[in-house]
Short mmCIF file of N, CA and C in Angstrom, two decimals:
data_model
loop_
_atom_site.label_atom_id
_atom_site.label_comp_id
_atom_site.label_asym_id
_atom_site.label_seq_id
_atom_site.Cartn_x
_atom_site.Cartn_y
_atom_site.Cartn_z
N UNK A 275 -19.69 -10.25 -63.91
CA UNK A 275 -18.35 -10.81 -63.91
C UNK A 275 -17.41 -9.82 -63.25
N UNK A 276 -16.57 -10.30 -62.34
CA UNK A 276 -15.64 -9.39 -61.69
C UNK A 276 -14.32 -9.35 -62.44
N UNK A 277 -13.44 -8.49 -61.96
CA UNK A 277 -12.17 -8.26 -62.64
C UNK A 277 -11.27 -9.48 -62.70
N UNK A 278 -11.46 -10.43 -61.82
CA UNK A 278 -10.58 -11.60 -61.80
C UNK A 278 -11.20 -12.81 -62.49
N UNK A 279 -12.36 -12.65 -63.09
CA UNK A 279 -13.01 -13.77 -63.77
C UNK A 279 -12.07 -14.35 -64.82
N UNK A 280 -12.06 -15.64 -64.91
CA UNK A 280 -11.27 -16.38 -65.88
C UNK A 280 -9.78 -16.33 -65.59
N UNK A 281 -9.41 -15.69 -64.53
CA UNK A 281 -8.00 -15.60 -64.18
C UNK A 281 -7.59 -16.82 -63.38
N UNK A 282 -6.46 -17.37 -63.67
CA UNK A 282 -5.91 -18.48 -62.90
C UNK A 282 -5.03 -17.97 -61.78
N UNK A 283 -4.89 -16.64 -61.69
CA UNK A 283 -3.97 -16.07 -60.71
C UNK A 283 -4.68 -15.49 -59.50
N UNK A 284 -5.96 -15.78 -59.32
CA UNK A 284 -6.67 -15.25 -58.17
C UNK A 284 -6.12 -15.80 -56.87
N UNK A 285 -6.10 -14.96 -55.87
CA UNK A 285 -5.60 -15.39 -54.57
C UNK A 285 -6.68 -16.13 -53.81
N UNK A 286 -6.24 -16.98 -52.94
CA UNK A 286 -7.14 -17.68 -52.04
C UNK A 286 -7.43 -16.76 -50.86
N UNK A 287 -8.70 -16.54 -50.57
CA UNK A 287 -9.08 -15.78 -49.39
C UNK A 287 -9.07 -16.74 -48.21
N UNK A 288 -8.29 -16.42 -47.20
CA UNK A 288 -8.15 -17.27 -46.03
C UNK A 288 -8.99 -16.70 -44.89
N UNK A 289 -9.92 -17.49 -44.40
CA UNK A 289 -10.80 -17.07 -43.31
C UNK A 289 -10.60 -18.04 -42.15
N UNK A 290 -9.96 -17.56 -41.09
CA UNK A 290 -9.62 -18.40 -39.95
C UNK A 290 -10.51 -18.10 -38.76
N UNK A 291 -10.89 -19.16 -38.04
CA UNK A 291 -11.73 -18.95 -36.88
C UNK A 291 -11.01 -18.17 -35.79
N UNK A 292 -9.71 -18.38 -35.66
CA UNK A 292 -8.88 -17.66 -34.68
C UNK A 292 -9.41 -17.78 -33.26
N UNK A 293 -9.96 -18.92 -32.94
CA UNK A 293 -10.58 -19.14 -31.64
C UNK A 293 -9.61 -19.21 -30.48
N UNK A 294 -10.15 -19.30 -29.27
CA UNK A 294 -9.38 -19.22 -28.04
C UNK A 294 -8.82 -20.53 -27.53
N UNK A 295 -8.36 -21.37 -28.42
CA UNK A 295 -7.69 -22.62 -28.06
C UNK A 295 -6.47 -22.76 -28.96
N UNK A 296 -5.67 -23.79 -28.69
CA UNK A 296 -4.49 -23.99 -29.55
C UNK A 296 -4.88 -24.19 -31.02
N UNK A 297 -5.95 -24.95 -31.25
CA UNK A 297 -6.31 -25.22 -32.66
C UNK A 297 -6.90 -23.97 -33.34
N UNK A 298 -7.61 -23.15 -32.57
CA UNK A 298 -8.10 -21.88 -33.12
C UNK A 298 -6.95 -20.97 -33.47
N UNK A 299 -5.97 -20.91 -32.59
CA UNK A 299 -4.81 -20.07 -32.86
C UNK A 299 -3.94 -20.66 -33.97
N UNK A 300 -3.96 -21.98 -34.14
CA UNK A 300 -3.25 -22.57 -35.28
C UNK A 300 -3.85 -22.09 -36.60
N UNK A 301 -5.19 -21.97 -36.65
CA UNK A 301 -5.80 -21.47 -37.89
C UNK A 301 -5.34 -20.05 -38.16
N UNK A 302 -5.30 -19.24 -37.11
CA UNK A 302 -4.87 -17.84 -37.26
C UNK A 302 -3.42 -17.76 -37.72
N UNK A 303 -2.53 -18.47 -37.03
CA UNK A 303 -1.11 -18.39 -37.37
C UNK A 303 -0.84 -18.97 -38.76
N UNK A 304 -1.53 -20.04 -39.11
CA UNK A 304 -1.36 -20.61 -40.45
C UNK A 304 -1.81 -19.60 -41.51
N UNK A 305 -2.93 -18.92 -41.26
CA UNK A 305 -3.41 -17.92 -42.23
C UNK A 305 -2.42 -16.76 -42.34
N UNK A 306 -1.86 -16.34 -41.22
CA UNK A 306 -0.86 -15.26 -41.25
C UNK A 306 0.35 -15.69 -42.08
N UNK A 307 0.87 -16.88 -41.79
CA UNK A 307 2.08 -17.33 -42.49
C UNK A 307 1.82 -17.63 -43.95
N UNK A 308 0.67 -18.20 -44.26
CA UNK A 308 0.34 -18.47 -45.67
C UNK A 308 0.17 -17.16 -46.44
N UNK A 309 -0.31 -16.13 -45.77
CA UNK A 309 -0.40 -14.81 -46.41
C UNK A 309 1.01 -14.28 -46.68
N UNK A 310 1.87 -14.34 -45.69
CA UNK A 310 3.25 -13.86 -45.86
C UNK A 310 4.00 -14.63 -46.94
N UNK A 311 3.67 -15.90 -47.09
CA UNK A 311 4.34 -16.75 -48.08
C UNK A 311 3.75 -16.62 -49.48
N UNK A 312 2.67 -15.83 -49.61
CA UNK A 312 2.07 -15.59 -50.92
C UNK A 312 1.08 -16.64 -51.37
N UNK A 313 0.72 -17.55 -50.49
CA UNK A 313 -0.25 -18.59 -50.84
C UNK A 313 -1.64 -18.00 -51.05
N UNK A 314 -2.00 -17.05 -50.22
CA UNK A 314 -3.32 -16.43 -50.27
C UNK A 314 -3.30 -15.17 -49.46
N UNK A 315 -4.49 -14.70 -49.08
CA UNK A 315 -4.57 -13.48 -48.28
C UNK A 315 -5.58 -13.68 -47.17
N UNK A 316 -5.10 -13.48 -45.96
CA UNK A 316 -5.98 -13.56 -44.80
C UNK A 316 -7.00 -12.44 -44.85
N UNK A 317 -8.20 -12.74 -44.47
CA UNK A 317 -9.27 -11.75 -44.49
C UNK A 317 -10.00 -11.78 -43.16
N UNK A 318 -10.79 -10.75 -42.91
CA UNK A 318 -11.41 -10.55 -41.60
C UNK A 318 -12.74 -11.31 -41.47
N UNK A 319 -12.66 -12.47 -40.82
CA UNK A 319 -13.87 -13.25 -40.60
C UNK A 319 -14.83 -12.54 -39.64
N UNK A 320 -14.28 -11.75 -38.71
CA UNK A 320 -15.15 -11.00 -37.78
C UNK A 320 -16.01 -10.01 -38.55
N UNK A 321 -15.45 -9.38 -39.56
CA UNK A 321 -16.24 -8.44 -40.38
C UNK A 321 -17.37 -9.14 -41.10
N UNK A 322 -17.10 -10.36 -41.56
CA UNK A 322 -18.15 -11.16 -42.20
C UNK A 322 -19.20 -11.54 -41.16
N UNK A 323 -18.73 -11.94 -39.98
CA UNK A 323 -19.65 -12.32 -38.90
C UNK A 323 -20.54 -11.19 -38.46
N UNK A 324 -20.02 -9.99 -38.52
CA UNK A 324 -20.80 -8.80 -38.16
C UNK A 324 -21.72 -8.36 -39.30
N UNK A 325 -21.59 -9.07 -40.42
CA UNK A 325 -22.36 -8.78 -41.63
C UNK A 325 -22.14 -7.35 -42.11
N UNK A 326 -20.91 -6.88 -41.99
CA UNK A 326 -20.55 -5.57 -42.52
C UNK A 326 -20.54 -5.69 -44.04
N UNK A 327 -21.27 -4.80 -44.66
CA UNK A 327 -21.57 -4.92 -46.09
C UNK A 327 -20.32 -5.15 -46.96
N UNK A 328 -19.28 -4.35 -46.75
CA UNK A 328 -18.08 -4.48 -47.57
C UNK A 328 -17.39 -5.82 -47.40
N UNK A 329 -17.38 -6.31 -46.18
CA UNK A 329 -16.74 -7.60 -45.92
C UNK A 329 -17.52 -8.75 -46.55
N UNK A 330 -18.83 -8.70 -46.43
CA UNK A 330 -19.66 -9.76 -47.01
C UNK A 330 -19.56 -9.72 -48.53
N UNK A 331 -19.59 -8.53 -49.11
CA UNK A 331 -19.49 -8.40 -50.57
C UNK A 331 -18.15 -8.93 -51.08
N UNK A 332 -17.06 -8.51 -50.44
CA UNK A 332 -15.73 -8.95 -50.87
C UNK A 332 -15.59 -10.47 -50.76
N UNK A 333 -16.12 -11.04 -49.70
CA UNK A 333 -16.04 -12.48 -49.52
C UNK A 333 -16.88 -13.20 -50.59
N UNK A 334 -18.04 -12.65 -50.87
CA UNK A 334 -18.90 -13.25 -51.89
C UNK A 334 -18.29 -13.21 -53.28
N UNK A 335 -17.41 -12.26 -53.51
CA UNK A 335 -16.78 -12.11 -54.83
C UNK A 335 -15.40 -12.76 -54.91
N UNK A 336 -14.91 -13.30 -53.83
CA UNK A 336 -13.57 -13.92 -53.84
C UNK A 336 -13.55 -15.11 -54.78
N UNK A 337 -12.51 -15.21 -55.62
CA UNK A 337 -12.46 -16.33 -56.56
C UNK A 337 -12.25 -17.68 -55.87
N UNK A 338 -11.52 -17.69 -54.78
CA UNK A 338 -11.28 -18.92 -54.04
C UNK A 338 -11.31 -18.60 -52.56
N UNK A 339 -11.95 -19.48 -51.81
CA UNK A 339 -12.05 -19.28 -50.37
C UNK A 339 -11.61 -20.56 -49.68
N UNK A 340 -10.84 -20.39 -48.62
CA UNK A 340 -10.50 -21.50 -47.74
C UNK A 340 -10.89 -21.09 -46.33
N UNK A 341 -11.83 -21.80 -45.75
CA UNK A 341 -12.32 -21.54 -44.39
C UNK A 341 -11.62 -22.51 -43.45
N UNK A 342 -11.01 -21.95 -42.40
CA UNK A 342 -10.25 -22.76 -41.44
C UNK A 342 -10.92 -22.69 -40.08
N UNK A 343 -11.39 -23.83 -39.61
CA UNK A 343 -11.92 -23.93 -38.26
C UNK A 343 -10.96 -24.75 -37.43
N UNK A 344 -10.86 -24.42 -36.16
CA UNK A 344 -9.97 -25.17 -35.28
C UNK A 344 -10.58 -26.47 -34.80
N UNK A 345 -11.89 -26.47 -34.57
CA UNK A 345 -12.53 -27.64 -33.97
C UNK A 345 -13.91 -27.86 -34.58
N UNK A 346 -14.55 -28.96 -34.21
CA UNK A 346 -15.86 -29.28 -34.81
C UNK A 346 -16.98 -28.34 -34.41
N UNK A 347 -16.77 -27.46 -33.46
CA UNK A 347 -17.81 -26.47 -33.14
C UNK A 347 -18.15 -25.68 -34.41
N UNK A 348 -17.15 -25.40 -35.21
CA UNK A 348 -17.38 -24.83 -36.54
C UNK A 348 -17.85 -23.38 -36.57
N UNK A 349 -17.27 -22.53 -35.77
CA UNK A 349 -17.68 -21.11 -35.73
C UNK A 349 -17.49 -20.43 -37.08
N UNK A 350 -16.36 -20.67 -37.74
CA UNK A 350 -16.13 -20.04 -39.04
C UNK A 350 -17.16 -20.51 -40.06
N UNK A 351 -17.43 -21.80 -40.04
CA UNK A 351 -18.44 -22.35 -40.95
C UNK A 351 -19.81 -21.72 -40.68
N UNK A 352 -20.17 -21.58 -39.42
CA UNK A 352 -21.46 -20.97 -39.06
C UNK A 352 -21.53 -19.51 -39.50
N UNK A 353 -20.42 -18.80 -39.39
CA UNK A 353 -20.41 -17.40 -39.85
C UNK A 353 -20.69 -17.34 -41.34
N UNK A 354 -20.03 -18.20 -42.09
CA UNK A 354 -20.26 -18.21 -43.55
C UNK A 354 -21.70 -18.54 -43.87
N UNK A 355 -22.24 -19.54 -43.20
CA UNK A 355 -23.64 -19.94 -43.44
C UNK A 355 -24.60 -18.82 -43.05
N UNK A 356 -24.37 -18.19 -41.91
CA UNK A 356 -25.25 -17.11 -41.46
C UNK A 356 -25.20 -15.89 -42.36
N UNK A 357 -24.07 -15.69 -43.02
CA UNK A 357 -23.94 -14.57 -43.95
C UNK A 357 -24.45 -14.94 -45.34
N UNK A 358 -24.82 -16.21 -45.53
CA UNK A 358 -25.33 -16.66 -46.83
C UNK A 358 -24.25 -16.76 -47.88
N UNK A 359 -23.02 -17.05 -47.45
CA UNK A 359 -21.89 -17.11 -48.37
C UNK A 359 -21.50 -18.56 -48.65
N UNK A 360 -21.03 -18.83 -49.86
CA UNK A 360 -20.55 -20.19 -50.16
C UNK A 360 -19.26 -20.48 -49.41
N UNK A 361 -19.07 -21.72 -49.06
CA UNK A 361 -17.93 -22.11 -48.24
C UNK A 361 -16.61 -22.19 -49.00
N UNK A 362 -16.60 -22.57 -50.23
CA UNK A 362 -15.33 -22.89 -50.86
C UNK A 362 -14.77 -24.14 -50.22
N UNK A 363 -13.49 -24.16 -49.95
CA UNK A 363 -12.87 -25.30 -49.27
C UNK A 363 -12.97 -25.09 -47.77
N UNK A 364 -13.00 -26.20 -47.04
CA UNK A 364 -13.22 -26.13 -45.59
C UNK A 364 -12.33 -27.13 -44.88
N UNK A 365 -11.68 -26.66 -43.84
CA UNK A 365 -10.78 -27.52 -43.08
C UNK A 365 -11.04 -27.34 -41.58
N UNK A 366 -11.00 -28.47 -40.84
CA UNK A 366 -11.09 -28.46 -39.38
C UNK A 366 -9.79 -29.04 -38.85
N UNK A 367 -9.08 -28.25 -38.08
CA UNK A 367 -7.75 -28.64 -37.62
C UNK A 367 -7.76 -29.93 -36.80
N UNK A 368 -8.75 -30.13 -35.96
CA UNK A 368 -8.77 -31.35 -35.14
C UNK A 368 -8.91 -32.60 -36.02
N UNK A 369 -9.44 -32.45 -37.22
CA UNK A 369 -9.54 -33.60 -38.13
C UNK A 369 -8.19 -33.98 -38.71
N UNK A 370 -7.19 -33.13 -38.47
CA UNK A 370 -5.82 -33.44 -38.92
C UNK A 370 -5.06 -34.23 -37.86
N UNK A 371 -5.76 -34.58 -36.76
CA UNK A 371 -5.12 -35.34 -35.70
C UNK A 371 -4.48 -34.48 -34.62
N UNK A 372 -4.80 -33.21 -34.61
CA UNK A 372 -4.26 -32.30 -33.60
C UNK A 372 -5.33 -32.10 -32.53
N UNK A 373 -4.97 -32.38 -31.28
CA UNK A 373 -5.93 -32.27 -30.18
C UNK A 373 -6.15 -30.82 -29.77
N UNK A 374 -7.39 -30.52 -29.38
CA UNK A 374 -7.75 -29.19 -28.91
C UNK A 374 -7.36 -29.07 -27.43
N UNK A 375 -6.66 -28.00 -27.10
CA UNK A 375 -6.26 -27.71 -25.71
C UNK A 375 -6.71 -26.29 -25.42
N UNK A 376 -7.46 -26.13 -24.34
CA UNK A 376 -7.99 -24.80 -24.02
C UNK A 376 -7.32 -24.21 -22.78
N UNK A 377 -6.01 -24.29 -22.71
CA UNK A 377 -5.33 -23.68 -21.57
C UNK A 377 -4.92 -22.25 -21.92
N UNK A 378 -4.35 -21.57 -20.95
CA UNK A 378 -3.97 -20.18 -21.16
C UNK A 378 -2.66 -20.02 -21.94
N UNK A 379 -1.92 -21.09 -22.07
CA UNK A 379 -0.65 -21.00 -22.79
C UNK A 379 -0.85 -20.78 -24.29
N UNK A 380 -1.91 -21.35 -24.84
CA UNK A 380 -2.17 -21.27 -26.28
C UNK A 380 -0.90 -21.59 -27.08
N UNK A 381 -0.18 -22.59 -26.59
CA UNK A 381 1.09 -22.96 -27.23
C UNK A 381 0.85 -23.63 -28.57
N UNK A 382 1.64 -23.21 -29.55
CA UNK A 382 1.56 -23.77 -30.90
C UNK A 382 2.88 -24.45 -31.20
N UNK A 383 2.82 -25.69 -31.64
CA UNK A 383 4.07 -26.36 -32.02
C UNK A 383 4.34 -26.09 -33.49
N UNK A 384 5.60 -26.03 -33.80
CA UNK A 384 6.01 -25.83 -35.19
C UNK A 384 5.49 -26.96 -36.07
N UNK A 385 5.54 -28.18 -35.53
CA UNK A 385 5.08 -29.35 -36.28
C UNK A 385 3.58 -29.24 -36.60
N UNK A 386 2.78 -28.86 -35.60
CA UNK A 386 1.33 -28.71 -35.84
C UNK A 386 1.05 -27.59 -36.84
N UNK A 387 1.79 -26.49 -36.72
CA UNK A 387 1.59 -25.38 -37.65
C UNK A 387 1.91 -25.81 -39.09
N UNK A 388 2.98 -26.54 -39.25
CA UNK A 388 3.34 -27.01 -40.60
C UNK A 388 2.28 -27.99 -41.13
N UNK A 389 1.72 -28.81 -40.25
CA UNK A 389 0.66 -29.74 -40.67
C UNK A 389 -0.54 -28.97 -41.20
N UNK A 390 -0.94 -27.93 -40.50
CA UNK A 390 -2.09 -27.12 -40.92
C UNK A 390 -1.80 -26.41 -42.24
N UNK A 391 -0.62 -25.82 -42.34
CA UNK A 391 -0.27 -25.11 -43.58
C UNK A 391 -0.21 -26.06 -44.77
N UNK A 392 0.36 -27.24 -44.56
CA UNK A 392 0.44 -28.20 -45.66
C UNK A 392 -0.96 -28.67 -46.08
N UNK A 393 -1.83 -28.89 -45.11
CA UNK A 393 -3.20 -29.29 -45.43
C UNK A 393 -3.90 -28.20 -46.22
N UNK A 394 -3.67 -26.95 -45.85
CA UNK A 394 -4.28 -25.82 -46.58
C UNK A 394 -3.76 -25.78 -48.01
N UNK A 395 -2.47 -25.95 -48.17
CA UNK A 395 -1.89 -25.93 -49.53
C UNK A 395 -2.47 -27.06 -50.38
N UNK A 396 -2.63 -28.22 -49.79
CA UNK A 396 -3.15 -29.36 -50.56
C UNK A 396 -4.61 -29.14 -50.95
N UNK A 397 -5.34 -28.39 -50.13
CA UNK A 397 -6.74 -28.11 -50.47
C UNK A 397 -6.84 -27.17 -51.65
N UNK A 398 -5.88 -26.29 -51.84
CA UNK A 398 -5.90 -25.39 -52.99
C UNK A 398 -5.82 -26.18 -54.29
N UNK A 399 -5.09 -27.26 -54.23
CA UNK A 399 -4.95 -28.09 -55.42
C UNK A 399 -6.23 -28.86 -55.75
N UNK A 400 -7.10 -28.99 -54.75
CA UNK A 400 -8.36 -29.70 -54.98
C UNK A 400 -9.31 -28.82 -55.78
N UNK A 401 -9.98 -29.38 -56.69
CA UNK A 401 -10.89 -28.59 -57.53
C UNK A 401 -12.05 -28.02 -56.75
N UNK A 402 -12.34 -28.56 -55.56
CA UNK A 402 -13.47 -28.08 -54.79
C UNK A 402 -13.27 -26.66 -54.27
N UNK A 403 -12.04 -26.17 -54.25
CA UNK A 403 -11.79 -24.83 -53.74
C UNK A 403 -12.37 -23.77 -54.66
N UNK A 404 -12.25 -23.99 -55.95
CA UNK A 404 -12.66 -22.97 -56.91
C UNK A 404 -14.15 -23.04 -57.17
N UNK A 405 -14.74 -21.88 -57.28
CA UNK A 405 -16.14 -21.79 -57.59
C UNK A 405 -16.30 -21.45 -59.06
N UNK A 406 -17.36 -21.94 -59.65
CA UNK A 406 -17.63 -21.63 -61.04
C UNK A 406 -18.01 -20.18 -61.18
N UNK A 407 -17.45 -19.52 -62.18
CA UNK A 407 -17.67 -18.09 -62.32
C UNK A 407 -19.03 -17.77 -62.92
N UNK A 408 -19.61 -18.65 -63.67
CA UNK A 408 -20.92 -18.38 -64.25
C UNK A 408 -20.90 -17.72 -65.61
N UNK A 409 -19.74 -17.28 -66.07
CA UNK A 409 -19.68 -16.70 -67.42
C UNK A 409 -19.48 -17.84 -68.42
N UNK A 410 -19.30 -17.51 -69.66
CA UNK A 410 -19.19 -18.52 -70.70
C UNK A 410 -17.82 -19.17 -70.79
N UNK A 411 -16.88 -18.77 -69.95
CA UNK A 411 -15.52 -19.29 -70.06
C UNK A 411 -15.40 -20.73 -69.57
N UNK A 412 -16.28 -21.15 -68.69
CA UNK A 412 -16.21 -22.50 -68.15
C UNK A 412 -15.19 -22.63 -67.04
N UNK A 413 -14.58 -21.55 -66.64
CA UNK A 413 -13.57 -21.58 -65.61
C UNK A 413 -14.08 -21.09 -64.28
N UNK A 414 -13.14 -20.81 -63.45
CA UNK A 414 -13.46 -20.31 -62.12
C UNK A 414 -13.44 -18.79 -62.15
N UNK A 415 -14.05 -18.19 -61.14
CA UNK A 415 -14.04 -16.74 -61.03
C UNK A 415 -12.62 -16.25 -60.98
#
């Protein structure tokens, strides 16, 4: 059992694909802003992808995880699967009705950013985000 077991105050670990398109950058910017707003804490998906021990361990122990992919290619999802980590909640930005654009501008609209952030917030309210802690409390980690 970790230090946050049975706590309802655990932060959501935000893992964004941060890919090279508008939707990838929307995941990154949404994670940055949600971190600044206190919703959760952005974490280094590249460290997980590199299978750096500390990053994989911290992710495996996170009480709540929200994985943000920009498009159906699903790089963030694949990183989690390759590291053998549970997904927690999962969101694909293009499924929110935002089209993927791979130009050099990487322009992000305020409206699209708010759509992604709101979708992330609504996923926290879903019970699927929390993982069972495994202790006798019956709660989440």
